[in-house]
Short mmCIF file of C-alpha atoms and ligand atoms in Angstrom, two decimals:
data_model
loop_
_atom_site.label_atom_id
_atom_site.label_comp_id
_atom_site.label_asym_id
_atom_site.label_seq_id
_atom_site.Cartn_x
_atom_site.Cartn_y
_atom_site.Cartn_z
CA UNK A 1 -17.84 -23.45 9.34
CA UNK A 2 -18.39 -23.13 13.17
CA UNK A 3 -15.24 -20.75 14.44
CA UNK A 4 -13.21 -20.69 17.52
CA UNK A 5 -11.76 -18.27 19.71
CA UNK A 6 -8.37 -20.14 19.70
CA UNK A 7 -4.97 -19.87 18.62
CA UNK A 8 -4.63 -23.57 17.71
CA UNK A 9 -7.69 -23.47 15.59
CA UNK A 10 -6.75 -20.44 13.99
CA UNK A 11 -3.20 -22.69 13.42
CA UNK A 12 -5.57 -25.10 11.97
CA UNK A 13 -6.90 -22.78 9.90
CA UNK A 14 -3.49 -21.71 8.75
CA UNK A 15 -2.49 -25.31 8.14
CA UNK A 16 -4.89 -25.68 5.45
CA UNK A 17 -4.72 -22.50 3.62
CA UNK A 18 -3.32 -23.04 0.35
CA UNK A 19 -2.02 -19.30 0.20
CA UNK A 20 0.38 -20.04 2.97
CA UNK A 21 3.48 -20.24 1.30
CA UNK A 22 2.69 -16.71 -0.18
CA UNK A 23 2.87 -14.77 3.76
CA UNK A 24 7.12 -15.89 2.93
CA UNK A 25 6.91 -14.01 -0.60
CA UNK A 26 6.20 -10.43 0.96
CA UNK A 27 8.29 -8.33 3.79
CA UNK A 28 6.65 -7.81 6.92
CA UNK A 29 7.48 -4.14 8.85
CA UNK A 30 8.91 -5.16 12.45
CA UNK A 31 7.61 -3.88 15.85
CA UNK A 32 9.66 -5.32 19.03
CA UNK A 33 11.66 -7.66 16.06
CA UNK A 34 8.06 -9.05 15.05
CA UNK A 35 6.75 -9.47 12.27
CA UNK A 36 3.31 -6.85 12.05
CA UNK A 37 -0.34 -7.44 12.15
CA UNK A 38 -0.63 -5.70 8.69
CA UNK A 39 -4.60 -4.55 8.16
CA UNK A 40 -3.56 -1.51 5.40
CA UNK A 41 -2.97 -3.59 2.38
CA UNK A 42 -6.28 -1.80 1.78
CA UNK A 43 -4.15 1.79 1.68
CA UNK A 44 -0.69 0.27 0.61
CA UNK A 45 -0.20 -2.93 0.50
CA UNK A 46 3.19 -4.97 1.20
CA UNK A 47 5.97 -5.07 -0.90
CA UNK A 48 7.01 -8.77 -3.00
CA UNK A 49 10.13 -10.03 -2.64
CA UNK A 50 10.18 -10.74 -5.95
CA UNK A 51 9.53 -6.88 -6.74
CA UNK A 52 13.31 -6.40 -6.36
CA UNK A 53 14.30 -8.56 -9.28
CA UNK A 54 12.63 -6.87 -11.51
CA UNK A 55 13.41 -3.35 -10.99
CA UNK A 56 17.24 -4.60 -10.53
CA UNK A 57 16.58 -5.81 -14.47
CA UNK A 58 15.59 -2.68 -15.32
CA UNK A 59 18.71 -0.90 -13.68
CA UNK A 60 21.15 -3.17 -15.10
CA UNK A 61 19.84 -3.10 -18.46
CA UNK A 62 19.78 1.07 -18.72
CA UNK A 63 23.38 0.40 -17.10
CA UNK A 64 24.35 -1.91 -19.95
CA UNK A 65 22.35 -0.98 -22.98
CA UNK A 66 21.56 2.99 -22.18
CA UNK A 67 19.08 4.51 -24.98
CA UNK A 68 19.25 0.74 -26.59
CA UNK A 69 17.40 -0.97 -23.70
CA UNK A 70 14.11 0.67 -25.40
CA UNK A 71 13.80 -2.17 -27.99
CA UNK A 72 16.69 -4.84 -26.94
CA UNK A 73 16.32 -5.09 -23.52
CA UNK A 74 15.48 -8.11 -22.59
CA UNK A 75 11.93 -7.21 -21.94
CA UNK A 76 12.33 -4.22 -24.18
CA UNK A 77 10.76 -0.76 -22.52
CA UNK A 78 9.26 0.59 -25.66
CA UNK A 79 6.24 -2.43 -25.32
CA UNK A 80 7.15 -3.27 -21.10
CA UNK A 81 3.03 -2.04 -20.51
CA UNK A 82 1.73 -4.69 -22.80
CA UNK A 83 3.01 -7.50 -20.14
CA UNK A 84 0.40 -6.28 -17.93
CA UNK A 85 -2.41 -6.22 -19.79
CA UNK A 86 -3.70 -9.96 -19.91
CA UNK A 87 -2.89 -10.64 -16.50
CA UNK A 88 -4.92 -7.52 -14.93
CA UNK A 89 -7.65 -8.45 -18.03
CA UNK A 90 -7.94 -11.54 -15.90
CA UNK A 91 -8.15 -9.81 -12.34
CA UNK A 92 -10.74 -7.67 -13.42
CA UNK A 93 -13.45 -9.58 -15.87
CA UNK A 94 -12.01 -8.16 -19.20
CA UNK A 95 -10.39 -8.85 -22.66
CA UNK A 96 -7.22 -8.53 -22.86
CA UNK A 97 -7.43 -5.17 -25.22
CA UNK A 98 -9.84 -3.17 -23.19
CA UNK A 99 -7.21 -2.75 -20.49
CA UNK A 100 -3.79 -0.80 -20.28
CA UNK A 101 -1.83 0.07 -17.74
CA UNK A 102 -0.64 4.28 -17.64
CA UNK A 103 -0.28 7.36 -15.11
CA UNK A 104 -1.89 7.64 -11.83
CA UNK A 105 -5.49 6.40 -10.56
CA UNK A 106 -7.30 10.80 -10.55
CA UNK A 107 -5.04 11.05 -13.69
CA UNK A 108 -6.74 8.46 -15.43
CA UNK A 109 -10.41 9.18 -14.45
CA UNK A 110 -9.68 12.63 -15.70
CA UNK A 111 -8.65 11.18 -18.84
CA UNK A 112 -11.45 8.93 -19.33
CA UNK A 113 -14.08 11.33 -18.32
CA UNK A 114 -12.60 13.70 -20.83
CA UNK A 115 -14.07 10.30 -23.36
CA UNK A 116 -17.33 9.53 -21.71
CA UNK A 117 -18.38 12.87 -19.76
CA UNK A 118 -19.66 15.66 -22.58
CA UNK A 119 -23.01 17.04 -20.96
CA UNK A 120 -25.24 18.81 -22.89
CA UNK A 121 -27.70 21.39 -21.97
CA UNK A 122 -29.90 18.32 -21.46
CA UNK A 123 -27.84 15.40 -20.26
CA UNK A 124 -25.20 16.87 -18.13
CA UNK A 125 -25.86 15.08 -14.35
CA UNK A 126 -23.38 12.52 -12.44
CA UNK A 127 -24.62 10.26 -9.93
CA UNK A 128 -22.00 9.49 -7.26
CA UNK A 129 -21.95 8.48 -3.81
CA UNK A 130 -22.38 10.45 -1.35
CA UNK A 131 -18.79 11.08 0.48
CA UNK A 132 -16.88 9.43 -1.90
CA UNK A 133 -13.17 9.20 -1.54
CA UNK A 134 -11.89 12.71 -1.50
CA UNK A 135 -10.08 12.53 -4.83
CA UNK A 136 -13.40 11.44 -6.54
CA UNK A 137 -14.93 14.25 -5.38
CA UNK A 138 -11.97 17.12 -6.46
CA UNK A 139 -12.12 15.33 -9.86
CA UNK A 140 -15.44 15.00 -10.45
CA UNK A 141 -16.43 18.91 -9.16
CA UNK A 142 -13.29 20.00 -11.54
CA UNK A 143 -15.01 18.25 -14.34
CA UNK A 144 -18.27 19.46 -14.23
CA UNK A 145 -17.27 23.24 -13.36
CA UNK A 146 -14.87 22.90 -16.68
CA UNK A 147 -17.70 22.38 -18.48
CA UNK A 148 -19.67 25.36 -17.56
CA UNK A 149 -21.78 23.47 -15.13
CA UNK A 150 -22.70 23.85 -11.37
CA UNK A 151 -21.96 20.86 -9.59
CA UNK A 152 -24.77 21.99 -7.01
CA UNK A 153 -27.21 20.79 -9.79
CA UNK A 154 -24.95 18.69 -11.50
CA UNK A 155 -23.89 16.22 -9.34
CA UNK A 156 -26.33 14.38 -7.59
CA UNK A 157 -25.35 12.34 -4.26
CA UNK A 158 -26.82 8.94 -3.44
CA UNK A 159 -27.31 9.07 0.25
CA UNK A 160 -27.31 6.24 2.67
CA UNK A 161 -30.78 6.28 4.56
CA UNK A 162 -30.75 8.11 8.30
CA UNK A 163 -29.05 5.78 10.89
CA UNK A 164 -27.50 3.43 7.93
CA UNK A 165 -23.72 2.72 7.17
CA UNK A 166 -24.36 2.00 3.73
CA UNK A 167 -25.90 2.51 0.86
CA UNK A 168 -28.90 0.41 -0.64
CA UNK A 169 -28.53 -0.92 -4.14
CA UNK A 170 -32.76 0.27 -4.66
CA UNK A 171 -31.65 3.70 -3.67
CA UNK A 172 -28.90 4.24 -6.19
CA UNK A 173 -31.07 2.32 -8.90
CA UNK A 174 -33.82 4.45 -7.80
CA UNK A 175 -31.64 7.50 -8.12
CA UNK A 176 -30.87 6.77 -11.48
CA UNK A 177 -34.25 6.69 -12.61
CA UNK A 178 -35.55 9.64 -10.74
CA UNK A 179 -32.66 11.53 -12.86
CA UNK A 180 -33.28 9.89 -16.11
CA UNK A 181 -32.52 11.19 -19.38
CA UNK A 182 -30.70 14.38 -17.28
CA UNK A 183 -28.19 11.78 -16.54
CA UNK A 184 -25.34 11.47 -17.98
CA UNK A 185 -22.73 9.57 -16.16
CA UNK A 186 -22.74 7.24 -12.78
CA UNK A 187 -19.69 6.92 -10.99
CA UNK A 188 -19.19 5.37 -8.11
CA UNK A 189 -16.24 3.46 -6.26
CA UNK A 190 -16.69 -0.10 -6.59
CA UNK A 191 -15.66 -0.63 -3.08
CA UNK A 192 -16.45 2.29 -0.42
CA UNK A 193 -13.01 3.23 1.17
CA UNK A 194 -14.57 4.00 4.35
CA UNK A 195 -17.33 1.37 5.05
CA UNK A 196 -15.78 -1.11 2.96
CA UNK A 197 -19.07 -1.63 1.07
CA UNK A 198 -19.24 -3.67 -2.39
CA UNK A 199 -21.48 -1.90 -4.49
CA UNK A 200 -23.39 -4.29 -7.01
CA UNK A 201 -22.16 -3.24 -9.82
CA UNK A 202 -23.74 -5.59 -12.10
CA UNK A 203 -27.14 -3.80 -11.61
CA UNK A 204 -26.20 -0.62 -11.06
CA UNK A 205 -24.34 -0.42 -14.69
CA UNK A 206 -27.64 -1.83 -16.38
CA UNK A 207 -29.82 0.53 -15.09
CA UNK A 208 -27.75 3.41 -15.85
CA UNK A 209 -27.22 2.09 -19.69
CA UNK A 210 -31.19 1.70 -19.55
CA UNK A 211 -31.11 5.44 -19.04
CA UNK A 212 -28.61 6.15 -21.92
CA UNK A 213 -25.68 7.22 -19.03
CA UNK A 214 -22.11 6.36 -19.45
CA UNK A 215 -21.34 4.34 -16.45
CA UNK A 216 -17.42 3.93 -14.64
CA UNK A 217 -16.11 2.18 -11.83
CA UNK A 218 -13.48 3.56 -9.71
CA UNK A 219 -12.06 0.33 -8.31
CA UNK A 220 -9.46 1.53 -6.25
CA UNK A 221 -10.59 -0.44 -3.48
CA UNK A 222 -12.08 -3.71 -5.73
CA UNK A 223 -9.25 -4.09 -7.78
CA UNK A 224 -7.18 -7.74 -6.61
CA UNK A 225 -10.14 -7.76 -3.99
CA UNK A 226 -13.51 -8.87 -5.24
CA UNK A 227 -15.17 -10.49 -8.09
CA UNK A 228 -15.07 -8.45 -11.40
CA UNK A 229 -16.69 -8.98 -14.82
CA UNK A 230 -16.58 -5.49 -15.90
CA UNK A 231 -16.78 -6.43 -19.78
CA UNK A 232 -19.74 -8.84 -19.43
CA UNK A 233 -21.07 -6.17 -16.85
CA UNK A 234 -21.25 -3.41 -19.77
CA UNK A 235 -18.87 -1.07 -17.84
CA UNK A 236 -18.00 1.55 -20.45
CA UNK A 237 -14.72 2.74 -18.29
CA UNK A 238 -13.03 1.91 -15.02
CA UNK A 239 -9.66 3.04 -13.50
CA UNK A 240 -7.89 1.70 -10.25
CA UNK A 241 -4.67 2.15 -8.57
CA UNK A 242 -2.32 -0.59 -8.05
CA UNK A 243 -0.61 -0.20 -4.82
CA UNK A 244 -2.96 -1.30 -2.65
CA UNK A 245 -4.45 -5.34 -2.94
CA UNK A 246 -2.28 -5.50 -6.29
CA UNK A 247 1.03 -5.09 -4.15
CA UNK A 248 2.99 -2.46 -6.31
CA UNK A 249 4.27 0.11 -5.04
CA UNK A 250 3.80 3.58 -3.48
CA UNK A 251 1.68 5.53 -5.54
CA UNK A 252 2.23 3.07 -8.60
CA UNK A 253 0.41 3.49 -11.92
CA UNK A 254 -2.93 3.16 -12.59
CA UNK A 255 -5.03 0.50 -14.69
CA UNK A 256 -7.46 1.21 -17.05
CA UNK A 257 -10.46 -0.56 -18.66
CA UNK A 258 -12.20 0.93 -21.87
CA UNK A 259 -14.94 -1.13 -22.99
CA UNK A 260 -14.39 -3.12 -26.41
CA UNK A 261 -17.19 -1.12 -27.98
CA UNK A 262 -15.38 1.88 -28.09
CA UNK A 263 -11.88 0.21 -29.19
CA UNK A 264 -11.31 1.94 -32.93
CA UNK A 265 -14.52 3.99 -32.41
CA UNK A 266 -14.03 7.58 -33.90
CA UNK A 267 -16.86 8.62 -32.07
CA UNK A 268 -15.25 8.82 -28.50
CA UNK A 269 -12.98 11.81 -28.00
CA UNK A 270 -9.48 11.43 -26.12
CA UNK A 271 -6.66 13.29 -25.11
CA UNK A 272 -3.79 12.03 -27.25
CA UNK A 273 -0.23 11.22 -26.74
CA UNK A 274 2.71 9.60 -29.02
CA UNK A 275 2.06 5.88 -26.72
CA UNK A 276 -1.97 6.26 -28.14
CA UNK A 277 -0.50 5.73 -31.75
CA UNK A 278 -0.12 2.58 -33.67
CA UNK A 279 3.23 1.24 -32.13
CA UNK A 280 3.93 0.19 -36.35
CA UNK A 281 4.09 3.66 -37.57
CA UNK A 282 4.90 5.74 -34.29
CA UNK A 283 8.62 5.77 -35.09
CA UNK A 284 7.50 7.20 -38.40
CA UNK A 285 7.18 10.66 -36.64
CA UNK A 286 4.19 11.38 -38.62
CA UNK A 287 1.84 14.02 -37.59
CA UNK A 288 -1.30 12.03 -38.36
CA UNK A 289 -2.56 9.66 -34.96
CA UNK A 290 -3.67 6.44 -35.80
CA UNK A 291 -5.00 4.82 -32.62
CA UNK A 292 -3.99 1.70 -31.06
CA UNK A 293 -6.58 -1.11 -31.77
CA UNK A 294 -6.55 -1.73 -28.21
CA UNK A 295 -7.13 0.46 -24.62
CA UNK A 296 -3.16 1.67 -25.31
CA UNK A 297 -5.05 4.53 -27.57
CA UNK A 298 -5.63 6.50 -24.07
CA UNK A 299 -1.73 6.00 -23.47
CA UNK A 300 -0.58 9.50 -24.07
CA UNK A 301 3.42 9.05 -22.50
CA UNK A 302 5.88 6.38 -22.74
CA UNK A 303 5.46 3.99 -19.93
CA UNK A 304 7.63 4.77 -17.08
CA UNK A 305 9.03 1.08 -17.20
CA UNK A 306 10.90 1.57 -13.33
CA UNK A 307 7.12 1.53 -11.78
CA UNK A 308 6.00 -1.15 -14.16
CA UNK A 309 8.60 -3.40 -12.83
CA UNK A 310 7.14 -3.91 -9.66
CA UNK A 311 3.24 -4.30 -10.76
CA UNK A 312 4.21 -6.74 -13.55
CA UNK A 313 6.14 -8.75 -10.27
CA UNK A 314 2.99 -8.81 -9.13
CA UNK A 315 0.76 -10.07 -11.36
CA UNK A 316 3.06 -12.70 -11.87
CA UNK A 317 1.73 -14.01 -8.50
CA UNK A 318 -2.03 -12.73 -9.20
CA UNK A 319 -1.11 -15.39 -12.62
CA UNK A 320 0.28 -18.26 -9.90
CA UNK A 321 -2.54 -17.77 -7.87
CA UNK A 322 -6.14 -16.40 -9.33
CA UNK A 323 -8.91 -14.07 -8.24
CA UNK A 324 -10.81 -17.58 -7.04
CA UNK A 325 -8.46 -18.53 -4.65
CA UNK A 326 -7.72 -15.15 -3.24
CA UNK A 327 -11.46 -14.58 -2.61
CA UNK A 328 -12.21 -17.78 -1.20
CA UNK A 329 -9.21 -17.14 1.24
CA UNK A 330 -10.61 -13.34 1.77
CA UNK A 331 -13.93 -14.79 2.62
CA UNK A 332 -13.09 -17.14 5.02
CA UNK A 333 -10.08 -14.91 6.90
CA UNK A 334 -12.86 -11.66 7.07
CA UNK A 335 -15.52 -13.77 8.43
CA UNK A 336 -12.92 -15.16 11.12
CA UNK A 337 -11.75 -11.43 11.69
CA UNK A 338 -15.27 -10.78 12.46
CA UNK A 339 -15.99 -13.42 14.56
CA UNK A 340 -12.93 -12.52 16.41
CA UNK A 341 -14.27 -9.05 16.89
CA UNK A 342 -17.37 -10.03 17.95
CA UNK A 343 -16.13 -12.16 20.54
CA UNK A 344 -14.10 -9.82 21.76
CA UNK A 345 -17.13 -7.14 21.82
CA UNK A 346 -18.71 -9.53 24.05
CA UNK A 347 -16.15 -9.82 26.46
CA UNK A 348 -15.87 -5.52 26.86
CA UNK A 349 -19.75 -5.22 26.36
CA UNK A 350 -20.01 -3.40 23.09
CA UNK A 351 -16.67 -1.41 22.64
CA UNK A 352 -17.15 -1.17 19.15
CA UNK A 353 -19.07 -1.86 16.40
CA UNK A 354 -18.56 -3.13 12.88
CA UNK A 355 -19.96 -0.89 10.21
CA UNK A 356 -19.44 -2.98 6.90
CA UNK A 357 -22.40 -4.20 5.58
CA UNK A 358 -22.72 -8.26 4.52
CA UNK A 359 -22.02 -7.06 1.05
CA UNK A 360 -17.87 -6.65 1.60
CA UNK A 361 -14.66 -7.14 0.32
CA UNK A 362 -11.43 -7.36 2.35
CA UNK A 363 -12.05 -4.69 4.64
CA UNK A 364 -13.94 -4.38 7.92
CA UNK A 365 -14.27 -0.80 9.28
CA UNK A 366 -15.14 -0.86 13.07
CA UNK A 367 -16.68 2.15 14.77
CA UNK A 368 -15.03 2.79 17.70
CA UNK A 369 -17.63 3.87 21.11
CA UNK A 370 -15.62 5.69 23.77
CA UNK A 371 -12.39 4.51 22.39
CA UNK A 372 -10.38 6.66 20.28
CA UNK A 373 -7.30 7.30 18.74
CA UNK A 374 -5.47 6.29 22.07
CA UNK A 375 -6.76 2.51 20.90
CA UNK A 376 -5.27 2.81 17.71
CA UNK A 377 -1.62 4.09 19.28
CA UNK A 378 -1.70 1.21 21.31
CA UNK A 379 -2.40 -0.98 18.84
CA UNK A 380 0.63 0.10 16.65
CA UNK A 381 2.72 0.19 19.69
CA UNK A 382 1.96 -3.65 19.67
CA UNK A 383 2.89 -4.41 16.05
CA UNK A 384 -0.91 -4.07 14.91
CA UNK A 385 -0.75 -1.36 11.69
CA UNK A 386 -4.49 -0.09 11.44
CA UNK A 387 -5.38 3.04 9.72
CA UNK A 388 -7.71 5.71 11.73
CA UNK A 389 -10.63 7.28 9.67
CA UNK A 390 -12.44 10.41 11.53
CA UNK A 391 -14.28 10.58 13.25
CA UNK A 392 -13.61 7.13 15.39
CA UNK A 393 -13.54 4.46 12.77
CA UNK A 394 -10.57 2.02 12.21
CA UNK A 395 -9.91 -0.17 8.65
CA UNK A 396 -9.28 -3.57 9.37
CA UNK A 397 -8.31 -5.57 6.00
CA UNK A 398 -6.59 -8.91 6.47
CA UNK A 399 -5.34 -9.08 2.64
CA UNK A 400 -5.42 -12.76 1.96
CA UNK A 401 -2.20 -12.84 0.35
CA UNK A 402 -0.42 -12.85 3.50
CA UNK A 403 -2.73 -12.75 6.37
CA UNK A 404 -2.35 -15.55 8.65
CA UNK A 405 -5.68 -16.85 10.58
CA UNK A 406 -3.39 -16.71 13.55
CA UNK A 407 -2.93 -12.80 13.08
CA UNK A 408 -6.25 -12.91 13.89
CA UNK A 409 -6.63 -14.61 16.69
CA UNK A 410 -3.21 -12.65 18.13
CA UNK A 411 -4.89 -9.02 16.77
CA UNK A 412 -7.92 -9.95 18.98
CA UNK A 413 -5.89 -10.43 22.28
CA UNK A 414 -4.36 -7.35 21.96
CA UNK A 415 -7.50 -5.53 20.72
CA UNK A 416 -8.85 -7.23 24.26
CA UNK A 417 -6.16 -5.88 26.19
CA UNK A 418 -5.64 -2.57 24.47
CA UNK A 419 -9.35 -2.22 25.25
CA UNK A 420 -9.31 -3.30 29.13
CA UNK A 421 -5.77 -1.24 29.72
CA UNK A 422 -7.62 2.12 28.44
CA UNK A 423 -11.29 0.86 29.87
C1 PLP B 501 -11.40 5.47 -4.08
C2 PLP B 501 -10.10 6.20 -4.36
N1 PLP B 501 -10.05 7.09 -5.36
C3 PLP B 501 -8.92 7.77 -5.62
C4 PLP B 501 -7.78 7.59 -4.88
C5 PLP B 501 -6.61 8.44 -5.22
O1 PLP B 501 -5.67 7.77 -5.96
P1 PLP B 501 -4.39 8.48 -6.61
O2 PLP B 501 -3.74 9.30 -5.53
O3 PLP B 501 -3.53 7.32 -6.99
O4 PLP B 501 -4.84 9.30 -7.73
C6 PLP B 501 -7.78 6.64 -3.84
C7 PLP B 501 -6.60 6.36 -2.99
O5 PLP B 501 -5.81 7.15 -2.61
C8 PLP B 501 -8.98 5.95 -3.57
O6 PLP B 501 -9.04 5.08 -2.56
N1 3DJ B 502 -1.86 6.74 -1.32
C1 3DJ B 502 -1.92 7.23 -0.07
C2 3DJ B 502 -0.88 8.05 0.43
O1 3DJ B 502 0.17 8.34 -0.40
C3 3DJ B 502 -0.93 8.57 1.71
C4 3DJ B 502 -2.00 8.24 2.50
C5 3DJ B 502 -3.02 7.45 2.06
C6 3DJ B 502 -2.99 6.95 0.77
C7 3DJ B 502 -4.10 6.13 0.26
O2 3DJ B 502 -3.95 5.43 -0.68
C8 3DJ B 502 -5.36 6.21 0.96
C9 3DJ B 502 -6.36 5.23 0.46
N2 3DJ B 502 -6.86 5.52 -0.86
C10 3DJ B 502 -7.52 5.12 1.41
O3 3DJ B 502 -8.50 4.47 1.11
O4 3DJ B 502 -7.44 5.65 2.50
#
């Protein structure tokens, strides 16, 4: 599609999208009684309306039915998790019983690596990449150290190549085979939070299972966002948080996916909780564990049921809708967002520069020359919420939920102006 820099095609656009009645189910911050730009459904993204309903059921029914609202509510709290499991299964390219919804997104990867990271004397390396999300890295050092290891030696960085933005699939693939049988886990996140890269999962997961590694995806940043087959992939374990494309909630629960293979597989270790055991006998308060057939045998509490309220809300419209829409939309909406910032690059002679490679999901991350964080202030000031990465680097990520094309086209006049005003 040929693109242009105007506010009635960008209406056209609009016109046409068949997400647009969705932009009416979320709530939009105000700046100047305006409804915001909003570019940090990448961070947090905005709330449902129809989140309110269903933590209001939750609160009336602990009103009504107290300690009884655990098996009659009317979506009883003892079993509330298993609501979310097919939908997410669906999100993220899995059967329904490899995924389960519990804790928090480090939580969970500590969890699963206490499953699929046990290093020997031989095996014992991890192959991440290089500056990965902060988190990652406090989890992943903390792992390895707990273990008796050094994660000098232990974990090995892929870097991207001198005056690169990203990473190149051969490099990581090459990685993985220069470490070979020392290595015994790759993980990476599935979308960079900084550059907004997709890594290609697909062949980075076989070449690591050629090598006999455990392989996991943290898809904080993928999840709701980008294509997933994770089961068909071979992924032995993922995790993701939920309040960013998947529109739940501040620092909502995590999701995870265990691999079918090791569903009722004594071999794989786990931390164990009361939720882990079959839901049939639990109440029997034996003190044998019997593990859930299903990815619920990593659930160690019971499920806090007030923050599964608003997730399940939104799956509901992740159900309406489907990945193939949403990335269609995404597509189309981050190409326009480019060539709006391209145009607009032309018109200031080379104020910025994008630095997400072709292979992307939602977000575009623009590199800002001679502009800094004065930009980004003025763009809030003018109801455009951006998030600032050091050391000049914005996030842009229209989430096609409810992005308008015609945000775009607006965001670009003020970029423009924001841009001459500070020039
Ligand atoms: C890639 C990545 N990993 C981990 C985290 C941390 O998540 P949480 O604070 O939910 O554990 C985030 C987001 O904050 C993230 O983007
Ligand atoms: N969860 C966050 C928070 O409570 C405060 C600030 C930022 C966050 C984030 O989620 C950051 C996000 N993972 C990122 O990619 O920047």
């Amino acid at each position: 599609m040929e693109f242009k820099n105007s506010l009635v095609f960008a209406q056209q656009l609009d016109a046409i999208d068949p997400l647009r009645k969705y932009r009416n189910e979320f709530h939009f911050p105000k700046v100047k009684g305006k409804d915001v730009i909003y570019f940090t459904g990448n961070s947090l993204g905005l709330q449902p309306k129809r989140s309110q309903k269903f933590i209001d059921d939750i609160m009336k029914d602990w009103k009504d039915l107290a300690v009884e609202g655990h098996f009659h509510a009317e979506k009883p709290w003892w079993d509330y998790h298993e609501r979310l499991a097919a939908p997410l299964a669906k999100v993220v390219g899995a059967k329904t019983p490899e995924v389960s919804v519990m804790n928090t997104l480090t939580v969970n990867l500590h969890m699963l690596m206490v499953s699929f990271y046990r290093p020997t004397q031989k095996r014992f390396k991890i192959i991440c990449e290089e500056k990965a999300f902060p988190s990652d890295q406090y989890m992943l050092n903390s792992q390895v150290q707990f273990h008796g290891f050094d994660p000098d030696t232990a974990i090995v960085e892929v870097k991207k190549r001198p005056g690169e933005n990203f990473w190149q699939t051969q490099d990581v693939l090459d990685k993985i085979n220069e470490v070979g049988e020392e290595l015994a886990l790759v993980l990476i996140g599935g979308v960079n939070y900084y550059n907004g890269q997709v890594f290609n999962m697909e062949a980075i997961t076989r070449a690591a299972k050629a090598q006999g590694a455990f392989v996991g995806w943290d898809l904080a940043h993928a999840v709701g966002n980008v294509g997933l087959n994770l089961h068909d992939w071979g992924v032995d374990f993922a995790a993701w948080c939920s309040y960013k494309y998947m529109n739940s909630g501040p620092g909502n629960a995590s999701g995870i996916f265990v691999h079918q293979k090791y569903l009722n597989n004594n071999e794989i270790p786990r931390f164990e909780g009361w939720w882990g055991t079959r839901k049939e006998t639990r109440f029997l308060m034996k003190p044998e564990f019997e593990p859930m057939e299903n990815a619920d045998a990593w659930q160690v509490s019971n499920p806090p049921v007030l923050s599964l309220a608003p997730y399940l809300a939104s799956l509901e419209m992740f159900e309406e809708v489907g990945m193939e829409t949403l990335i269609s939309k995404r597509k189309l909406i981050v190409a326009y967002l480019e060539f709006i910032l391209q145009e607009i690059d032309k018109e200031t002679e080379g104020s910025f520069e994008i630095i997400t490679p072709k292979d992307r999901g939602c977000q575009l991350s623009v590199f800002l020359h001679g502009q800094g964080k004065e930009l980004f202030n003025y763009l809030m000031e003018n109801g455009v919420i951006t998030d600032w990465r050091e050391p000049n680097v914005i996030r842009l990520a229209p989430a096609p939920f409810y992005c308008s094309f015609a945000d775009m086209y607006n965001f670009g006049q003020i970029l423009k102006s924001g841009i001459l005003a500070k020039g």
